mmCIF file of C-alpha atoms and ligand atoms in Angstrom:
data_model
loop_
_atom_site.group_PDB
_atom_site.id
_atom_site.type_symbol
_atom_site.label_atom_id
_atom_site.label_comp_id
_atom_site.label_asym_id
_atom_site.label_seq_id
_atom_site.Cartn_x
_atom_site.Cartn_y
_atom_site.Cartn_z
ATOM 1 C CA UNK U 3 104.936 70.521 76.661
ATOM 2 C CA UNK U 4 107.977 71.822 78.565
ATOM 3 C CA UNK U 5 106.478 73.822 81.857
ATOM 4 C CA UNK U 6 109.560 75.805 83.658
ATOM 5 C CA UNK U 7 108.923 76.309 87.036
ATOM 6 C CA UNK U 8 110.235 80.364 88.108
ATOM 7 C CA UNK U 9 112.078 79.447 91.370
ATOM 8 C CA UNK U 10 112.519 82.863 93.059
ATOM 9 C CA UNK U 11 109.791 83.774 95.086
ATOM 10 C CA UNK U 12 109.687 87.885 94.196
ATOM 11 C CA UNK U 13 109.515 86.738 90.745
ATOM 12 C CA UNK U 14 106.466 84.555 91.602
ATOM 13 C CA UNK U 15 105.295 87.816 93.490
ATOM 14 C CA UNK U 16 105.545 89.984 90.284
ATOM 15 C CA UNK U 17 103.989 87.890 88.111
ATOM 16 C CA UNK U 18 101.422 87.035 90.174
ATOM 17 C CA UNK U 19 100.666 91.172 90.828
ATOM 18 C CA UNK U 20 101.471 92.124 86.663
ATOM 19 C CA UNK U 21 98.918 89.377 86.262
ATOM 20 C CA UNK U 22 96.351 91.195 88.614
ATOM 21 C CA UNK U 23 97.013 94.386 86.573
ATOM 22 C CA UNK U 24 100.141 96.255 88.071
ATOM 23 C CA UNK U 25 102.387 97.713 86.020
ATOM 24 C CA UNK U 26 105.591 97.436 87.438
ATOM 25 C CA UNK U 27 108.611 99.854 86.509
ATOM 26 C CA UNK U 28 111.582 98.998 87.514
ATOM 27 C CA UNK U 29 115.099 100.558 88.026
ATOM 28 C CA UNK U 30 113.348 103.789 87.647
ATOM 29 C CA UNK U 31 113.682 106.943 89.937
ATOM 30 C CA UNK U 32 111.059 109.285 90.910
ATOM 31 C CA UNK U 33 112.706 113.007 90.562
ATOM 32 C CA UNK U 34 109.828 115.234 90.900
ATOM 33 C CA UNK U 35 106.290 115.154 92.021
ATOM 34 C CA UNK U 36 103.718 117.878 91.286
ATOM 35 C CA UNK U 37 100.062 117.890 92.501
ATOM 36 C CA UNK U 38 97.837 118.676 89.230
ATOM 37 C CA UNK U 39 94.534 118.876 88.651
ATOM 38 C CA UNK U 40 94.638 114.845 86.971
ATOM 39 C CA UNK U 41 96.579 113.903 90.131
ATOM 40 C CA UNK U 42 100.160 113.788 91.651
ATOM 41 C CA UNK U 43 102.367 113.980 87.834
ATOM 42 C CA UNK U 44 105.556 112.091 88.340
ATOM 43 C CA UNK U 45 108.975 112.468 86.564
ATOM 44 C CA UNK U 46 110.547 109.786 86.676
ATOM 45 C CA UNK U 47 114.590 108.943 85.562
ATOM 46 C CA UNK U 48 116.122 105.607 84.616
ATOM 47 C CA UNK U 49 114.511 102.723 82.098
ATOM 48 C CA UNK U 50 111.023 104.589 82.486
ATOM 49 C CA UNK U 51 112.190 108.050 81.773
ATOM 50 C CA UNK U 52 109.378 110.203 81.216
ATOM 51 C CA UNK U 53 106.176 111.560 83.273
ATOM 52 C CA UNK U 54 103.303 109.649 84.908
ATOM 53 C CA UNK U 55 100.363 110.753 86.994
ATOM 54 C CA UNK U 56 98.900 108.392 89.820
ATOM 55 C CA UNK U 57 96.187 109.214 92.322
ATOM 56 C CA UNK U 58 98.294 108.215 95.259
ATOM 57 C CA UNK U 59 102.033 107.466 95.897
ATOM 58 C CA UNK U 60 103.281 105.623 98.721
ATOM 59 C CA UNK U 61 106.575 105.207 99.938
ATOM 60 C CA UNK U 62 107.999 102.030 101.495
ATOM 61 C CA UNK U 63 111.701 102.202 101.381
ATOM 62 C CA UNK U 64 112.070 100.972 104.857
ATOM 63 C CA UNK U 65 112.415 102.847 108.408
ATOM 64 C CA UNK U 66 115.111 103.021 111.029
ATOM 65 C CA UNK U 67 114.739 103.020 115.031
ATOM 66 C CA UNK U 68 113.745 106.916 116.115
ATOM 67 C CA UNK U 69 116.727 107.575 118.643
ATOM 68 C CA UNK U 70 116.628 111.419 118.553
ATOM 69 C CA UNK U 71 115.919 113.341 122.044
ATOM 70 C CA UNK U 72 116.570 109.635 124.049
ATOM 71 C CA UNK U 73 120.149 111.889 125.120
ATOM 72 C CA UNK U 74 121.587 107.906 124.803
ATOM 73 C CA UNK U 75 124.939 109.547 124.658
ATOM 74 C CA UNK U 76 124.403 111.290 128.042
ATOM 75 C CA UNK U 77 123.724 107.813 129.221
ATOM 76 C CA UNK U 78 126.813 106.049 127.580
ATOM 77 C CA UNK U 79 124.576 103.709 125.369
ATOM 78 C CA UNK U 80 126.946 102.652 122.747
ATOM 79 C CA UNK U 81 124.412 103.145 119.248
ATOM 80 C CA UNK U 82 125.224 100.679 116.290
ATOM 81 C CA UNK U 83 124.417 101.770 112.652
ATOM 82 C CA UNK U 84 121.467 103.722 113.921
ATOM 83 C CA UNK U 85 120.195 101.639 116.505
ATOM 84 C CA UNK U 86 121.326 100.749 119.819
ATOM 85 C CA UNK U 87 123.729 98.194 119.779
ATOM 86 C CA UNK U 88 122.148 94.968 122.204
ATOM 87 C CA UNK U 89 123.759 91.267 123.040
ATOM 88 C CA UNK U 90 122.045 88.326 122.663
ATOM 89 C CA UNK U 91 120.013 88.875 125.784
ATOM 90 C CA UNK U 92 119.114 92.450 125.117
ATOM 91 C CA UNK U 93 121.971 94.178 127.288
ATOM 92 C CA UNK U 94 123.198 97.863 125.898
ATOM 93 C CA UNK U 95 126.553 98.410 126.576
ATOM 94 C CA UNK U 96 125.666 99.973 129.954
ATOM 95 C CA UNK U 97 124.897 97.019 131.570
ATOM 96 C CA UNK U 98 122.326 97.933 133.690
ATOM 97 C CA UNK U 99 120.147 98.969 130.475
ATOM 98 C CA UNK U 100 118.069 96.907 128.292
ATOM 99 C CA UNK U 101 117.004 97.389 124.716
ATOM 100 C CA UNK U 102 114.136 95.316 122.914
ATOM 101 C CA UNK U 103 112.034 95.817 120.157
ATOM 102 C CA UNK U 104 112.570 98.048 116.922
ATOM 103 C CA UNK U 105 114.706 100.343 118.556
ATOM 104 C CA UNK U 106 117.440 97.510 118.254
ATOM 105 C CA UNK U 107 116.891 96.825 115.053
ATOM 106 C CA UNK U 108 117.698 92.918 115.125
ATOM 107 C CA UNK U 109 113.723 91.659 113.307
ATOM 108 C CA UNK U 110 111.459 94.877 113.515
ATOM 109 C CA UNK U 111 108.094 92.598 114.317
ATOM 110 C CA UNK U 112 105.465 92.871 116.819
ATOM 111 C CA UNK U 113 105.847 89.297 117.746
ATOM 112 C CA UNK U 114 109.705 89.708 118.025
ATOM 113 C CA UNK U 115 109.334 92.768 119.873
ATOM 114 C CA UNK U 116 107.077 91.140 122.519
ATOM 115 C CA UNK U 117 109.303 88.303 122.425
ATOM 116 C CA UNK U 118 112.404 90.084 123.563
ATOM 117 C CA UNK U 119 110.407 91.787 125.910
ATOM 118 C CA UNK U 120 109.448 88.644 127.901
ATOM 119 C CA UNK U 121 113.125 87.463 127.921
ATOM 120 C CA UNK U 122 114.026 90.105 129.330
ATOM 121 C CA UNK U 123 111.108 90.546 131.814
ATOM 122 C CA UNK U 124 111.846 86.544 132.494
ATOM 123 C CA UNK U 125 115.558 86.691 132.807
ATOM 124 C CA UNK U 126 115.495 89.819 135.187
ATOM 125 C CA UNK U 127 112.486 89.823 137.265
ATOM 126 C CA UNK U 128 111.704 85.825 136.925
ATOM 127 C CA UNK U 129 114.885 84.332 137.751
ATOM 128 C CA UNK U 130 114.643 82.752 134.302
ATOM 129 C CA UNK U 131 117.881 84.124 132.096
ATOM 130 C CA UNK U 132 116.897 83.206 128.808
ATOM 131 C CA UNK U 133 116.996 85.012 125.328
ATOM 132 C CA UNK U 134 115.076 84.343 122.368
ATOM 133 C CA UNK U 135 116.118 83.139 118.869
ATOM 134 C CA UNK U 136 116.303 85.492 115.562
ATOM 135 C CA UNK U 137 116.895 82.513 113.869
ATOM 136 C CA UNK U 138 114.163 80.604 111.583
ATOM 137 C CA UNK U 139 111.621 83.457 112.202
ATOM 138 C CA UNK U 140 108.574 83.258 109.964
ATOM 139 C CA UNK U 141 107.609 86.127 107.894
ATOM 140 C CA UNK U 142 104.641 87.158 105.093
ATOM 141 C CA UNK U 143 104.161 89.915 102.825
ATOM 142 C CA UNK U 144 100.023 90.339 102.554
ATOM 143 C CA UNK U 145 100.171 91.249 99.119
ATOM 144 C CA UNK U 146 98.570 89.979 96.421
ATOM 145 C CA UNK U 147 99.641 87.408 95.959
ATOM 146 C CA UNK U 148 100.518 87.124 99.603
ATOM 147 C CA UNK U 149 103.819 85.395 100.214
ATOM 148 C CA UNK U 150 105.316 83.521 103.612
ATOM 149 C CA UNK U 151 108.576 82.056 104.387
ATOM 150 C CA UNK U 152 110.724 80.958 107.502
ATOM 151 C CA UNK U 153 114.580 79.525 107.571
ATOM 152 C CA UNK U 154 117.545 80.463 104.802
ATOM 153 C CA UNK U 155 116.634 80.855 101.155
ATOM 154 C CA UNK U 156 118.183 79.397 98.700
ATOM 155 C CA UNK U 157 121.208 82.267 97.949
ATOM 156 C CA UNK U 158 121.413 82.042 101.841
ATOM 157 C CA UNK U 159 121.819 78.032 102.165
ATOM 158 C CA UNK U 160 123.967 77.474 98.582
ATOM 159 C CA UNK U 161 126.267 80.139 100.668
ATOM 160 C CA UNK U 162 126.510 78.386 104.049
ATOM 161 C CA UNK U 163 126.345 74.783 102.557
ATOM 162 C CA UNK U 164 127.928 75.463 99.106
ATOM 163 C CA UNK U 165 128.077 71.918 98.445
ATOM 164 C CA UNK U 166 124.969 69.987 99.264
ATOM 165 C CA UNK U 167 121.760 71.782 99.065
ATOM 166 C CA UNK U 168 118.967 70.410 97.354
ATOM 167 C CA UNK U 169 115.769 72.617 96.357
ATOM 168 C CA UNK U 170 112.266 71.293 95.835
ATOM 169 C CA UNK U 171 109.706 73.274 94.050
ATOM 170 C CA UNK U 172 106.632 73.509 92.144
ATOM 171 C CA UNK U 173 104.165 75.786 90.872
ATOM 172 C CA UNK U 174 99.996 75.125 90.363
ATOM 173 C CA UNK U 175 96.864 76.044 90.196
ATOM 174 C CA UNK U 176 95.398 75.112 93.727
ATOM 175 C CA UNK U 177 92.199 73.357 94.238
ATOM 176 C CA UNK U 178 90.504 77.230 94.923
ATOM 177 C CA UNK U 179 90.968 78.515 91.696
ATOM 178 C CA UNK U 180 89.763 75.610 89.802
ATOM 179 C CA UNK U 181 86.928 76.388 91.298
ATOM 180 C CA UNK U 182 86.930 79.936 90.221
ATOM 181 C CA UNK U 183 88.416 79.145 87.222
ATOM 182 C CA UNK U 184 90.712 82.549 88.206
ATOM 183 C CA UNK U 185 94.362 82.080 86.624
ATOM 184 C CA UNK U 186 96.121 81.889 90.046
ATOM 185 C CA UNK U 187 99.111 80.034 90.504
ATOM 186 C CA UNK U 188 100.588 79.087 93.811
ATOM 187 C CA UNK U 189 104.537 78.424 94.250
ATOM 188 C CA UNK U 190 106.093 75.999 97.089
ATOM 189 C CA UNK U 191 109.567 75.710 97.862
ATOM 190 C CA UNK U 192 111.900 73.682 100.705
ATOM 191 C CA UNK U 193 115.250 74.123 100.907
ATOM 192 C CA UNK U 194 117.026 70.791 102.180
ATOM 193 C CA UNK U 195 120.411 70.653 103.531
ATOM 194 C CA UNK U 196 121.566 66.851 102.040
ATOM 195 C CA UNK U 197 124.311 66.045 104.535
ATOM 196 C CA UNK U 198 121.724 65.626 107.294
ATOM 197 C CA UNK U 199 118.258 65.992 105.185
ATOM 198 C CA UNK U 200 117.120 69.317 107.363
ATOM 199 C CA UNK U 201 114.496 71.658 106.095
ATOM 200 C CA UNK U 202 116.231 74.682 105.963
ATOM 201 C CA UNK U 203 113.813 76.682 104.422
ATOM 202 C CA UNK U 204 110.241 76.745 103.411
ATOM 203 C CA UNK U 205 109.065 79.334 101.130
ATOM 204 C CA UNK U 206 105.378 79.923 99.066
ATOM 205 C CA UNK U 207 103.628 83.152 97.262
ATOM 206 C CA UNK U 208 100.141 81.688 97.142
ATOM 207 C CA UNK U 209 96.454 82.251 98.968
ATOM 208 C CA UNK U 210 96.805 81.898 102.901
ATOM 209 C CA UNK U 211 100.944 81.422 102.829
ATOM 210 C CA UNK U 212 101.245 83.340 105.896
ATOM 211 C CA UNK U 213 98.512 80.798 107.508
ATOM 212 C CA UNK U 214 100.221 78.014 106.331
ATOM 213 C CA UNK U 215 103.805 79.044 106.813
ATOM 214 C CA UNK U 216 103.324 79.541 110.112
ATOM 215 C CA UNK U 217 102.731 75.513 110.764
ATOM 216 C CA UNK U 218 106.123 75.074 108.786
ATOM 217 C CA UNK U 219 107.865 77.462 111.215
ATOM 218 C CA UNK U 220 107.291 74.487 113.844
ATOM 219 C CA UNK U 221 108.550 72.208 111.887
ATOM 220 C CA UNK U 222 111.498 73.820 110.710
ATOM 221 C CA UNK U 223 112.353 75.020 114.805
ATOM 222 C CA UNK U 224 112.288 71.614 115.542
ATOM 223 C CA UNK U 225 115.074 70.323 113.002
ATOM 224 C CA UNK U 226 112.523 68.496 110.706
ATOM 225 C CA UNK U 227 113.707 66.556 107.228
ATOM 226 C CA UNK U 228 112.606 65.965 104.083
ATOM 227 C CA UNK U 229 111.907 62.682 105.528
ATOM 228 C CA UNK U 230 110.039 63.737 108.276
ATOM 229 C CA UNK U 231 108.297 65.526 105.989
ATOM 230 C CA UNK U 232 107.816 63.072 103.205
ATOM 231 C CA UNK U 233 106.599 60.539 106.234
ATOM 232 C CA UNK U 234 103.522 63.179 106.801
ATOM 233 C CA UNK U 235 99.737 62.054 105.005
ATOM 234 C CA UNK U 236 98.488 65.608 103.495
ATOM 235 C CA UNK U 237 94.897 66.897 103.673
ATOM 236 C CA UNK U 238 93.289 66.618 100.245
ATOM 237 C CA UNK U 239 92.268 68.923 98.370
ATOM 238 C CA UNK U 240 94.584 71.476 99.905
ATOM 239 C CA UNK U 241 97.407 73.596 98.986
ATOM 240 C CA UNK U 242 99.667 72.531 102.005
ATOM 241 C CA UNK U 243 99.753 69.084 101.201
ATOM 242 C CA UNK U 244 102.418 69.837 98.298
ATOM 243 C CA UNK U 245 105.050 70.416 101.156
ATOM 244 C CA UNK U 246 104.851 66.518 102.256
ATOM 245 C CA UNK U 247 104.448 65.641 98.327
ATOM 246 C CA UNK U 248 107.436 67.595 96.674
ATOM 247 C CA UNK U 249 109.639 65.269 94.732
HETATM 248 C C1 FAD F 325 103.106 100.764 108.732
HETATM 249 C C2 FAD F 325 103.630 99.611 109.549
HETATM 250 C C3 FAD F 325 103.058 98.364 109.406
HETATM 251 C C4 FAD F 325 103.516 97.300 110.165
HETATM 252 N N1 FAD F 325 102.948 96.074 110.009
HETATM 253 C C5 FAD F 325 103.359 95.053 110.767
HETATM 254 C C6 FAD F 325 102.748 93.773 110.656
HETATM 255 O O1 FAD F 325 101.818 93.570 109.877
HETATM 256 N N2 FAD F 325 103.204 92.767 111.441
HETATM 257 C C7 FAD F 325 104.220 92.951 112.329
HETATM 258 O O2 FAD F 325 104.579 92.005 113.033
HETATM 259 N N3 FAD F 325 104.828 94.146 112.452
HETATM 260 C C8 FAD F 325 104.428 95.190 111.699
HETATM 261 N N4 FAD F 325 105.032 96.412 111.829
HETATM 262 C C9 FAD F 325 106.176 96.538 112.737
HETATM 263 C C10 FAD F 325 105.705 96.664 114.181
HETATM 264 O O3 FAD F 325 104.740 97.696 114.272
HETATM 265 C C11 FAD F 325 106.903 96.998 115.051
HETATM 266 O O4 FAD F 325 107.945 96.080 114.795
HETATM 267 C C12 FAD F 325 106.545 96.935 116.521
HETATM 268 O O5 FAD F 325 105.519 97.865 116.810
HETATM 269 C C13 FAD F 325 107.768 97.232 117.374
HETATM 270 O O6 FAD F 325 107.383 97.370 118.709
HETATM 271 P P1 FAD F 325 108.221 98.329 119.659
HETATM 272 O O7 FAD F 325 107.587 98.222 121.008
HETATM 273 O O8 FAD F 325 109.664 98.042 119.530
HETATM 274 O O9 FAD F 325 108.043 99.789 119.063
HETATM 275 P P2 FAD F 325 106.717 100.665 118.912
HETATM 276 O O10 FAD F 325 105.510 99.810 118.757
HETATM 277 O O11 FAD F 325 107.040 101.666 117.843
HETATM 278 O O12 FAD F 325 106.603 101.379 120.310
HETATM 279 C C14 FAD F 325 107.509 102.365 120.699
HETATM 280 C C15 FAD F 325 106.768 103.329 121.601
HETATM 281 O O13 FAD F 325 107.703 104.219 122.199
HETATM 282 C C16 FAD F 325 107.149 105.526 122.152
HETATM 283 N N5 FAD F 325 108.288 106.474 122.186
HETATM 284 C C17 FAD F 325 109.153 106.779 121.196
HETATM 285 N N6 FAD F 325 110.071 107.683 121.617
HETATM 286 C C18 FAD F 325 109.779 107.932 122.935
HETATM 287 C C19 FAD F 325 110.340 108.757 123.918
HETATM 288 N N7 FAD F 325 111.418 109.536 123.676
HETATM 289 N N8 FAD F 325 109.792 108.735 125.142
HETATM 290 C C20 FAD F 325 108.715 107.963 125.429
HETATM 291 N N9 FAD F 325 108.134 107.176 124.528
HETATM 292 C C21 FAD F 325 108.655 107.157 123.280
HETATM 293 C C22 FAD F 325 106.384 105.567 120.851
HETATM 294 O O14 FAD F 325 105.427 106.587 120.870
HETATM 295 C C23 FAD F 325 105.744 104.176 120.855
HETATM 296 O O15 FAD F 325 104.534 104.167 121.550
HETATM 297 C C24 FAD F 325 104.582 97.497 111.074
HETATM 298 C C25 FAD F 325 105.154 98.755 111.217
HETATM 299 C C26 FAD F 325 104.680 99.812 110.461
HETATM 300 C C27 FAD F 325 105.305 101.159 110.644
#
């Protein structure tokens, strides 16, 4: 039997949610919204034209820094696409002011924001200059399925290395759900730069990919490759030991 392996990992997030019951519409609008006694009655435009009702609608379309009332102008802080434009080491273009955190819009994180704010705290008030990296910073979604990943993906490696990226994937039912007996699958994915054999990228939509993920994002910060991988004994039965088994 021929088993194809879906290598994107929102794909392996949609399937994995459709399979927990969510019906997802997409390219669709939402036009109107009316509160009814059944609940909120959408009309919705596009490839699922017609009228739903839902007991709650939330909207995540993303956020941008709040600058209104800071009077930045007043101050001659130069503002970039909606947030204030920073160097490397947090400096506005008034030299004398600083900018970290969402308000600069580089990674809008709590761990990046506390990040810059300790370079900066270090560089000006502990005569240690230093500024942080935006660069391999790990990330999950804690949906379900949850999904984790740190370094380029694939579209962003194939662009910057056109010629010698290798992927590694695979897709299975982990050692939890066999137990359950639950149809959950769990995807894996490294991105490997073949020139030098660096992990680029490690990717996964699975149970705990955030948890394990953020082991990878070592490994990845510290130049690992395949080999390096490859050269590491994995703890059985788990679900991270398919990262130093991919072939
Ligand atoms: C719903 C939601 C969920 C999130 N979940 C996560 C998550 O799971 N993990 C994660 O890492 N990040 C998450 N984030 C992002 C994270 O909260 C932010 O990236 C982080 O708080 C940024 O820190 P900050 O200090 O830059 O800004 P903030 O935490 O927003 O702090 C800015 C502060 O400045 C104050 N302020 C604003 N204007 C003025 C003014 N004019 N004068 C004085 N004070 C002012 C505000 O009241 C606020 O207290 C989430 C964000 C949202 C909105």
């Amino acid at each position: 039997m021929c088993q194809y392996v879906i290598t994107s990992m929102r794909t392996n997030v949609q399937f994995g949610m459709m399979k927990h019951g969510l019906e997802i519409l997409t390219e669709s609008s939402i036009d109107h919204i009316e509160k009814t006694p059944e609940g909120l009655k959408l009309t919705l435009s596009g490839k699922s034209e017609g009228t739903l009702i839902v007991d709650a609608l939330l909207c995540a379309t993303g956020r941008l820094p709040n600058l209104e009332n800071l009077a930045l102008e007043n101050a001659g802080v130069e503002i970039d696409k909606c947030a204030i434009a920073v160097t490397l080491d947090s400096r506005t273009s008034q030299p004398h002011i600083f900018a970290v955190g969402d308000c600069s819009n580089r990674i809008n994180s709590t761990p990046i924001a506390i990040a810059e704010g300790r370079a900066f705290a270090d560089t000006e008030f502990g005569h240690n200059p230093r500024a942080i990296s935006h660069e391999n910073v790990p990330s999950a979604v804690f949906s379900q399925p949850e999904a984790g990943t740190v370094g380029l993906n694939e579209v962003q490696a194939r662009a910057k290395f056109p010629d010698s990226i290798k992927c590694y994937s695979a897709q299975f039912r982990p050692m939890f759900h066999a137990l359950t007996g639950a149809d959950e699958k769990t995807f894996v994915k490294l991105i490997v730069e073949t020139n030098t054999d660096r992990v680029l990228g490690v990717h996964m939509v699975g149970k705990d990919a955030g948890e394990i993920i953020q082991g990878m994002a070592i490994a990845v910060n510290m130049g690992a490759t395949k080999k390096d991988f490859d050269a590491t004994i994995g703890i059985h039965p788990s679900t991270a030991e398919e990262f130093v088994t991919l072939r």
